Amino acid sequence: SVPPMVEALQKRVDTLTKTKKLPKDMDQAAFDAAKSGFEQVKTAWTDASTDFAEGKASEALRKARGAKARGEALVEQLGAKVG
């Protein structure tokens, strides 16, 4: 599910930002790109939720699938723990 994944990613980004200790094989530029990607995931999920509430199910599903795929890649990249 996307909401728990978003929460886990937010915690991981916050922790990495606070400690300034990046995952193995990640430099600051890659971390900055991951943070930007995370913001895109959050925006896409919000847009999908809005579309669904407005009765645009197919558009919502497309956006939700994109958010989920990008979020899953970020979980792996950042070493976030979901669930």
PDB file of N, CA and C in Angstrom:
ATOM      1  N   SER A   1       0.842  -1.189   0.000  1.00  0.00           N
ATOM      2  CA  SER A   1       0.000   0.000   0.000  1.00  0.00           C
ATOM      3  C   SER A   1       0.887   1.252   0.000  1.00  0.00           C
ATOM      4  N   VAL A   2       0.444   2.269  -0.660  1.00  0.00           N
ATOM      5  CA  VAL A   2       1.275   3.464  -0.826  1.00  0.00           C
ATOM      6  C   VAL A   2       1.389   4.309   0.448  1.00  0.00           C
ATOM      7  N   PRO A   3       0.308   4.588   1.189  1.00  0.00           N
ATOM      8  CA  PRO A   3       0.469   5.447   2.364  1.00  0.00           C
ATOM      9  C   PRO A   3       1.532   4.968   3.373  1.00  0.00           C
ATOM     10  N   PRO A   4       1.573   3.670   3.749  1.00  0.00           N
ATOM     11  CA  PRO A   4       2.641   3.246   4.664  1.00  0.00           C
ATOM     12  C   PRO A   4       4.040   3.401   4.033  1.00  0.00           C
ATOM     13  N   MET A   5       4.117   3.202   2.727  1.00  0.00           N
ATOM     14  CA  MET A   5       5.388   3.359   2.040  1.00  0.00           C
ATOM     15  C   MET A   5       5.834   4.825   2.100  1.00  0.00           C
ATOM     16  N   VAL A   6       4.893   5.737   1.890  1.00  0.00           N
ATOM     17  CA  VAL A   6       5.213   7.162   1.953  1.00  0.00           C
ATOM     18  C   VAL A   6       5.686   7.527   3.359  1.00  0.00           C
ATOM     19  N   GLU A   7       5.018   7.005   4.374  1.00  0.00           N
ATOM     20  CA  GLU A   7       5.429   7.270   5.760  1.00  0.00           C
ATOM     21  C   GLU A   7       6.842   6.750   6.017  1.00  0.00           C
ATOM     22  N   ALA A   8       7.131   5.541   5.570  1.00  0.00           N
ATOM     23  CA  ALA A   8       8.455   4.950   5.768  1.00  0.00           C
ATOM     24  C   ALA A   8       9.524   5.757   5.033  1.00  0.00           C
ATOM     25  N   LEU A   9       9.218   6.169   3.820  1.00  0.00           N
ATOM     26  CA  LEU A   9      10.172   6.979   3.059  1.00  0.00           C
ATOM     27  C   LEU A   9      10.402   8.327   3.735  1.00  0.00           C
ATOM     28  N   GLN A  10       9.340   8.936   4.248  1.00  0.00           N
ATOM     29  CA  GLN A  10       9.485  10.230   4.931  1.00  0.00           C
ATOM     30  C   GLN A  10      10.389  10.091   6.146  1.00  0.00           C
ATOM     31  N   LYS A  11      10.184   9.031   6.929  1.00  0.00           N
ATOM     32  CA  LYS A  11      11.033   8.798   8.104  1.00  0.00           C
ATOM     33  C   LYS A  11      12.483   8.603   7.693  1.00  0.00           C
ATOM     34  N   ARG A  12      12.695   7.838   6.632  1.00  0.00           N
ATOM     35  CA  ARG A  12      14.065   7.557   6.167  1.00  0.00           C
ATOM     36  C   ARG A  12      14.739   8.823   5.646  1.00  0.00           C
ATOM     37  N   VAL A  13      14.033   9.603   4.853  1.00  0.00           N
ATOM     38  CA  VAL A  13      14.592  10.860   4.347  1.00  0.00           C
ATOM     39  C   VAL A  13      14.920  11.796   5.511  1.00  0.00           C
ATOM     40  N   ASP A  14      14.015  11.897   6.475  1.00  0.00           N
ATOM     41  CA  ASP A  14      14.253  12.758   7.640  1.00  0.00           C
ATOM     42  C   ASP A  14      15.479  12.302   8.418  1.00  0.00           C
ATOM     43  N   THR A  15      15.597  10.989   8.627  1.00  0.00           N
ATOM     44  CA  THR A  15      16.741  10.445   9.363  1.00  0.00           C
ATOM     45  C   THR A  15      18.046  10.715   8.627  1.00  0.00           C
ATOM     46  N   LEU A  16      18.065  10.442   7.328  1.00  0.00           N
ATOM     47  CA  LEU A  16      19.287  10.650   6.541  1.00  0.00           C
ATOM     48  C   LEU A  16      19.661  12.125   6.483  1.00  0.00           C
ATOM     49  N   THR A  17      18.672  12.988   6.408  1.00  0.00           N
ATOM     50  CA  THR A  17      18.936  14.430   6.382  1.00  0.00           C
ATOM     51  C   THR A  17      19.514  14.876   7.722  1.00  0.00           C
ATOM     52  N   LYS A  18      18.953  14.373   8.805  1.00  0.00           N
ATOM     53  CA  LYS A  18      19.382  14.760  10.148  1.00  0.00           C
ATOM     54  C   LYS A  18      20.789  14.254  10.462  1.00  0.00           C
ATOM     55  N   THR A  19      21.056  12.983  10.156  1.00  0.00           N
ATOM     56  CA  THR A  19      22.345  12.388  10.512  1.00  0.00           C
ATOM     57  C   THR A  19      23.434  12.686   9.492  1.00  0.00           C
ATOM     58  N   LYS A  20      23.016  13.075   8.282  1.00  0.00           N
ATOM     59  CA  LYS A  20      23.944  13.341   7.172  1.00  0.00           C
ATOM     60  C   LYS A  20      24.793  12.121   6.817  1.00  0.00           C
ATOM     61  N   LYS A  21      24.286  10.926   7.170  1.00  0.00           N
ATOM     62  CA  LYS A  21      24.955   9.676   6.816  1.00  0.00           C
ATOM     63  C   LYS A  21      24.130   9.008   5.726  1.00  0.00           C
ATOM     64  N   LEU A  22      24.690   8.977   4.524  1.00  0.00           N
ATOM     65  CA  LEU A  22      23.962   8.440   3.376  1.00  0.00           C
ATOM     66  C   LEU A  22      24.170   6.938   3.242  1.00  0.00           C
ATOM     67  N   PRO A  23      23.230   6.265   2.584  1.00  0.00           N
ATOM     68  CA  PRO A  23      23.392   4.831   2.341  1.00  0.00           C
ATOM     69  C   PRO A  23      24.651   4.551   1.517  1.00  0.00           C
ATOM     70  N   LYS A  24      25.136   3.336   1.661  1.00  0.00           N
ATOM     71  CA  LYS A  24      26.301   2.895   0.893  1.00  0.00           C
ATOM     72  C   LYS A  24      26.027   3.112  -0.593  1.00  0.00           C
ATOM     73  N   ASP A  25      27.017   3.532  -1.318  1.00  0.00           N
ATOM     74  CA  ASP A  25      26.926   3.762  -2.765  1.00  0.00           C
ATOM     75  C   ASP A  25      25.992   4.915  -3.144  1.00  0.00           C
ATOM     76  N   MET A  26      25.775   5.862  -2.228  1.00  0.00           N
ATOM     77  CA  MET A  26      24.943   7.027  -2.554  1.00  0.00           C
ATOM     78  C   MET A  26      25.697   8.295  -2.168  1.00  0.00           C
ATOM     79  N   ASP A  27      25.829   9.205  -3.132  1.00  0.00           N
ATOM     80  CA  ASP A  27      26.447  10.486  -2.822  1.00  0.00           C
ATOM     81  C   ASP A  27      25.349  11.532  -2.599  1.00  0.00           C
ATOM     82  N   GLN A  28      25.761  12.752  -2.281  1.00  0.00           N
ATOM     83  CA  GLN A  28      24.783  13.795  -1.972  1.00  0.00           C
ATOM     84  C   GLN A  28      23.879  14.108  -3.160  1.00  0.00           C
ATOM     85  N   ALA A  29      24.436  14.110  -4.358  1.00  0.00           N
ATOM     86  CA  ALA A  29      23.621  14.398  -5.544  1.00  0.00           C
ATOM     87  C   ALA A  29      22.546  13.335  -5.735  1.00  0.00           C
ATOM     88  N   ALA A  30      22.896  12.076  -5.526  1.00  0.00           N
ATOM     89  CA  ALA A  30      21.922  10.994  -5.652  1.00  0.00           C
ATOM     90  C   ALA A  30      20.850  11.101  -4.564  1.00  0.00           C
ATOM     91  N   PHE A  31      21.265  11.494  -3.370  1.00  0.00           N
ATOM     92  CA  PHE A  31      20.301  11.667  -2.283  1.00  0.00           C
ATOM     93  C   PHE A  31      19.351  12.820  -2.591  1.00  0.00           C
ATOM     94  N   ASP A  32      19.895  13.910  -3.108  1.00  0.00           N
ATOM     95  CA  ASP A  32      19.047  15.043  -3.478  1.00  0.00           C
ATOM     96  C   ASP A  32      18.048  14.642  -4.556  1.00  0.00           C
ATOM     97  N   ALA A  33      18.496  13.840  -5.521  1.00  0.00           N
ATOM     98  CA  ALA A  33      17.597  13.347  -6.568  1.00  0.00           C
ATOM     99  C   ALA A  33      16.525  12.440  -5.974  1.00  0.00           C
ATOM    100  N   ALA A  34      16.902  11.610  -5.008  1.00  0.00           N
ATOM    101  CA  ALA A  34      15.936  10.727  -4.350  1.00  0.00           C
ATOM    102  C   ALA A  34      14.905  11.543  -3.574  1.00  0.00           C
ATOM    103  N   LYS A  35      15.349  12.589  -2.903  1.00  0.00           N
ATOM    104  CA  LYS A  35      14.406  13.449  -2.172  1.00  0.00           C
ATOM    105  C   LYS A  35      13.432  14.115  -3.142  1.00  0.00           C
ATOM    106  N   SER A  36      13.923  14.561  -4.275  1.00  0.00           N
ATOM    107  CA  SER A  36      13.069  15.161  -5.292  1.00  0.00           C
ATOM    108  C   SER A  36      12.069  14.128  -5.817  1.00  0.00           C
ATOM    109  N   GLY A  37      12.554  12.915  -6.050  1.00  0.00           N
ATOM    110  CA  GLY A  37      11.676  11.838  -6.491  1.00  0.00           C
ATOM    111  C   GLY A  37      10.609  11.523  -5.458  1.00  0.00           C
ATOM    112  N   PHE A  38      10.974  11.591  -4.196  1.00  0.00           N
ATOM    113  CA  PHE A  38      10.020  11.337  -3.122  1.00  0.00           C
ATOM    114  C   PHE A  38       8.916  12.406  -3.125  1.00  0.00           C
ATOM    115  N   GLU A  39       9.291  13.650  -3.339  1.00  0.00           N
ATOM    116  CA  GLU A  39       8.290  14.716  -3.421  1.00  0.00           C
ATOM    117  C   GLU A  39       7.331  14.456  -4.590  1.00  0.00           C
ATOM    118  N   GLN A  40       7.865  13.939  -5.687  1.00  0.00           N
ATOM    119  CA  GLN A  40       7.030  13.607  -6.838  1.00  0.00           C
ATOM    120  C   GLN A  40       6.064  12.474  -6.505  1.00  0.00           C
ATOM    121  N   VAL A  41       6.533  11.495  -5.729  1.00  0.00           N
ATOM    122  CA  VAL A  41       5.663  10.390  -5.303  1.00  0.00           C
ATOM    123  C   VAL A  41       4.507  10.931  -4.468  1.00  0.00           C
ATOM    124  N   LYS A  42       4.827  11.805  -3.522  1.00  0.00           N
ATOM    125  CA  LYS A  42       3.780  12.367  -2.667  1.00  0.00           C
ATOM    126  C   LYS A  42       2.767  13.162  -3.491  1.00  0.00           C
ATOM    127  N   THR A  43       3.250  13.946  -4.431  1.00  0.00           N
ATOM    128  CA  THR A  43       2.364  14.738  -5.281  1.00  0.00           C
ATOM    129  C   THR A  43       1.485  13.833  -6.135  1.00  0.00           C
ATOM    130  N   ALA A  44       2.090  12.802  -6.735  1.00  0.00           N
ATOM    131  CA  ALA A  44       1.332  11.880  -7.582  1.00  0.00           C
ATOM    132  C   ALA A  44       0.261  11.163  -6.769  1.00  0.00           C
ATOM    133  N   TRP A  45       0.590  10.763  -5.545  1.00  0.00           N
ATOM    134  CA  TRP A  45      -0.390  10.069  -4.718  1.00  0.00           C
ATOM    135  C   TRP A  45      -1.542  10.996  -4.343  1.00  0.00           C
ATOM    136  N   THR A  46      -1.229  12.238  -4.006  1.00  0.00           N
ATOM    137  CA  THR A  46      -2.269  13.218  -3.692  1.00  0.00           C
ATOM    138  C   THR A  46      -3.157  13.450  -4.901  1.00  0.00           C
ATOM    139  N   ASP A  47      -2.538  13.595  -6.066  1.00  0.00           N
ATOM    140  CA  ASP A  47      -3.306  13.785  -7.306  1.00  0.00           C
ATOM    141  C   ASP A  47      -4.199  12.579  -7.590  1.00  0.00           C
ATOM    142  N   ALA A  48      -3.670  11.376  -7.377  1.00  0.00           N
ATOM    143  CA  ALA A  48      -4.454  10.159  -7.603  1.00  0.00           C
ATOM    144  C   ALA A  48      -5.657  10.114  -6.657  1.00  0.00           C
ATOM    145  N   SER A  49      -5.423  10.476  -5.409  1.00  0.00           N
ATOM    146  CA  SER A  49      -6.524  10.486  -4.429  1.00  0.00           C
ATOM    147  C   SER A  49      -7.595  11.492  -4.823  1.00  0.00           C
ATOM    148  N   THR A  50      -7.166  12.657  -5.285  1.00  0.00           N
ATOM    149  CA  THR A  50      -8.104  13.693  -5.714  1.00  0.00           C
ATOM    150  C   THR A  50      -8.892  13.222  -6.933  1.00  0.00           C
ATOM    151  N   ASP A  51      -8.189  12.648  -7.896  1.00  0.00           N
ATOM    152  CA  ASP A  51      -8.873  12.140  -9.092  1.00  0.00           C
ATOM    153  C   ASP A  51      -9.904  11.081  -8.725  1.00  0.00           C
ATOM    154  N   PHE A  52      -9.553  10.189  -7.824  1.00  0.00           N
ATOM    155  CA  PHE A  52     -10.478   9.136  -7.416  1.00  0.00           C
ATOM    156  C   PHE A  52     -11.723   9.743  -6.766  1.00  0.00           C
ATOM    157  N   ALA A  53     -11.508  10.728  -5.894  1.00  0.00           N
ATOM    158  CA  ALA A  53     -12.631  11.374  -5.217  1.00  0.00           C
ATOM    159  C   ALA A  53     -13.543  12.097  -6.215  1.00  0.00           C
ATOM    160  N   GLU A  54     -12.971  12.539  -7.325  1.00  0.00           N
ATOM    161  CA  GLU A  54     -13.740  13.242  -8.354  1.00  0.00           C
ATOM    162  C   GLU A  54     -14.353  12.282  -9.379  1.00  0.00           C
ATOM    163  N   GLY A  55     -14.212  10.978  -9.139  1.00  0.00           N
ATOM    164  CA  GLY A  55     -14.801   9.988 -10.027  1.00  0.00           C
ATOM    165  C   GLY A  55     -13.976   9.662 -11.265  1.00  0.00           C
ATOM    166  N   LYS A  56     -12.735  10.065 -11.283  1.00  0.00           N
ATOM    167  CA  LYS A  56     -11.841   9.793 -12.422  1.00  0.00           C
ATOM    168  C   LYS A  56     -10.988   8.565 -12.099  1.00  0.00           C
ATOM    169  N   ALA A  57     -11.638   7.427 -12.026  1.00  0.00           N
ATOM    170  CA  ALA A  57     -10.978   6.208 -11.554  1.00  0.00           C
ATOM    171  C   ALA A  57      -9.805   5.780 -12.420  1.00  0.00           C
ATOM    172  N   SER A  58      -9.947   5.822 -13.734  1.00  0.00           N
ATOM    173  CA  SER A  58      -8.848   5.351 -14.589  1.00  0.00           C
ATOM    174  C   SER A  58      -7.628   6.250 -14.473  1.00  0.00           C
ATOM    175  N   GLU A  59      -7.849   7.547 -14.402  1.00  0.00           N
ATOM    176  CA  GLU A  59      -6.740   8.488 -14.223  1.00  0.00           C
ATOM    177  C   GLU A  59      -6.093   8.296 -12.849  1.00  0.00           C
ATOM    178  N   ALA A  60      -6.917   8.093 -11.831  1.00  0.00           N
ATOM    179  CA  ALA A  60      -6.412   7.875 -10.477  1.00  0.00           C
ATOM    180  C   ALA A  60      -5.558   6.610 -10.424  1.00  0.00           C
ATOM    181  N   LEU A  61      -6.024   5.557 -11.081  1.00  0.00           N
ATOM    182  CA  LEU A  61      -5.292   4.294 -11.087  1.00  0.00           C
ATOM    183  C   LEU A  61      -3.937   4.442 -11.776  1.00  0.00           C
ATOM    184  N   ARG A  62      -3.907   5.149 -12.876  1.00  0.00           N
ATOM    185  CA  ARG A  62      -2.646   5.375 -13.597  1.00  0.00           C
ATOM    186  C   ARG A  62      -1.645   6.125 -12.712  1.00  0.00           C
ATOM    187  N   LYS A  63      -2.113   7.177 -12.050  1.00  0.00           N
ATOM    188  CA  LYS A  63      -1.236   7.966 -11.186  1.00  0.00           C
ATOM    189  C   LYS A  63      -0.794   7.161  -9.966  1.00  0.00           C
ATOM    190  N   ALA A  64      -1.709   6.394  -9.400  1.00  0.00           N
ATOM    191  CA  ALA A  64      -1.380   5.593  -8.221  1.00  0.00           C
ATOM    192  C   ALA A  64      -0.336   4.534  -8.547  1.00  0.00           C
ATOM    193  N   ARG A  65      -0.482   3.887  -9.706  1.00  0.00           N
ATOM    194  CA  ARG A  65       0.505   2.873 -10.102  1.00  0.00           C
ATOM    195  C   ARG A  65       1.882   3.496 -10.302  1.00  0.00           C
ATOM    196  N   GLY A  66       1.921   4.683 -10.898  1.00  0.00           N
ATOM    197  CA  GLY A  66       3.192   5.381 -11.085  1.00  0.00           C
ATOM    198  C   GLY A  66       3.827   5.758  -9.757  1.00  0.00           C
ATOM    199  N   ALA A  67       3.022   6.255  -8.840  1.00  0.00           N
ATOM    200  CA  ALA A  67       3.521   6.624  -7.517  1.00  0.00           C
ATOM    201  C   ALA A  67       4.056   5.400  -6.781  1.00  0.00           C
ATOM    202  N   LYS A  68       3.335   4.302  -6.881  1.00  0.00           N
ATOM    203  CA  LYS A  68       3.757   3.072  -6.200  1.00  0.00           C
ATOM    204  C   LYS A  68       5.074   2.552  -6.766  1.00  0.00           C
ATOM    205  N   ALA A  69       5.195   2.534  -8.081  1.00  0.00           N
ATOM    206  CA  ALA A  69       6.427   2.036  -8.703  1.00  0.00           C
ATOM    207  C   ALA A  69       7.621   2.896  -8.327  1.00  0.00           C
ATOM    208  N   ARG A  70       7.453   4.192  -8.382  1.00  0.00           N
ATOM    209  CA  ARG A  70       8.561   5.097  -8.028  1.00  0.00           C
ATOM    210  C   ARG A  70       8.879   4.970  -6.537  1.00  0.00           C
ATOM    211  N   GLY A  71       7.861   4.867  -5.724  1.00  0.00           N
ATOM    212  CA  GLY A  71       8.068   4.712  -4.285  1.00  0.00           C
ATOM    213  C   GLY A  71       8.812   3.437  -3.946  1.00  0.00           C
ATOM    214  N   GLU A  72       8.460   2.340  -4.612  1.00  0.00           N
ATOM    215  CA  GLU A  72       9.153   1.073  -4.369  1.00  0.00           C
ATOM    216  C   GLU A  72      10.631   1.174  -4.734  1.00  0.00           C
ATOM    217  N   ALA A  73      10.932   1.869  -5.816  1.00  0.00           N
ATOM    218  CA  ALA A  73      12.331   2.053  -6.213  1.00  0.00           C
ATOM    219  C   ALA A  73      13.068   2.882  -5.159  1.00  0.00           C
ATOM    220  N   LEU A  74      12.415   3.887  -4.611  1.00  0.00           N
ATOM    221  CA  LEU A  74      13.037   4.722  -3.589  1.00  0.00           C
ATOM    222  C   LEU A  74      13.258   3.961  -2.284  1.00  0.00           C
ATOM    223  N   VAL A  75      12.296   3.091  -1.939  1.00  0.00           N
ATOM    224  CA  VAL A  75      12.450   2.274  -0.728  1.00  0.00           C
ATOM    225  C   VAL A  75      13.747   1.477  -0.821  1.00  0.00           C
ATOM    226  N   GLU A  76      13.958   0.862  -1.974  1.00  0.00           N
ATOM    227  CA  GLU A  76      15.166   0.069  -2.159  1.00  0.00           C
ATOM    228  C   GLU A  76      16.415   0.961  -2.174  1.00  0.00           C
ATOM    229  N   GLN A  77      16.339   2.052  -2.883  1.00  0.00           N
ATOM    230  CA  GLN A  77      17.480   2.950  -3.022  1.00  0.00           C
ATOM    231  C   GLN A  77      17.895   3.540  -1.675  1.00  0.00           C
ATOM    232  N   LEU A  78      16.923   3.916  -0.848  1.00  0.00           N
ATOM    233  CA  LEU A  78      17.220   4.580   0.419  1.00  0.00           C
ATOM    234  C   LEU A  78      17.311   3.602   1.593  1.00  0.00           C
ATOM    235  N   GLY A  79      16.969   2.348   1.357  1.00  0.00           N
ATOM    236  CA  GLY A  79      17.010   1.374   2.450  1.00  0.00           C
ATOM    237  C   GLY A  79      15.943   1.608   3.504  1.00  0.00           C
ATOM    238  N   ALA A  80      14.783   2.078   3.071  1.00  0.00           N
ATOM    239  CA  ALA A  80      13.680   2.330   4.012  1.00  0.00           C
ATOM    240  C   ALA A  80      13.026   1.002   4.391  1.00  0.00           C
ATOM    241  N   LYS A  81      12.491   0.962   5.598  1.00  0.00           N
ATOM    242  CA  LYS A  81      11.801  -0.235   6.074  1.00  0.00           C
ATOM    243  C   LYS A  81      10.304   0.050   6.085  1.00  0.00           C
ATOM    244  N   VAL A  82       9.561  -0.709   5.300  1.00  0.00           N
ATOM    245  CA  VAL A  82       8.121  -0.549   5.205  1.00  0.00           C
ATOM    246  C   VAL A  82       7.447  -1.698   5.954  1.00  0.00           C
ATOM    247  N   GLY A  83       6.492  -1.324   6.826  1.00  0.00           N
ATOM    248  CA  GLY A  83       5.726  -2.353   7.510  1.00  0.00           C
ATOM    249  C   GLY A  83       6.338  -2.873   8.703  1.00  0.00           C
TER     250      GLY A  83
END
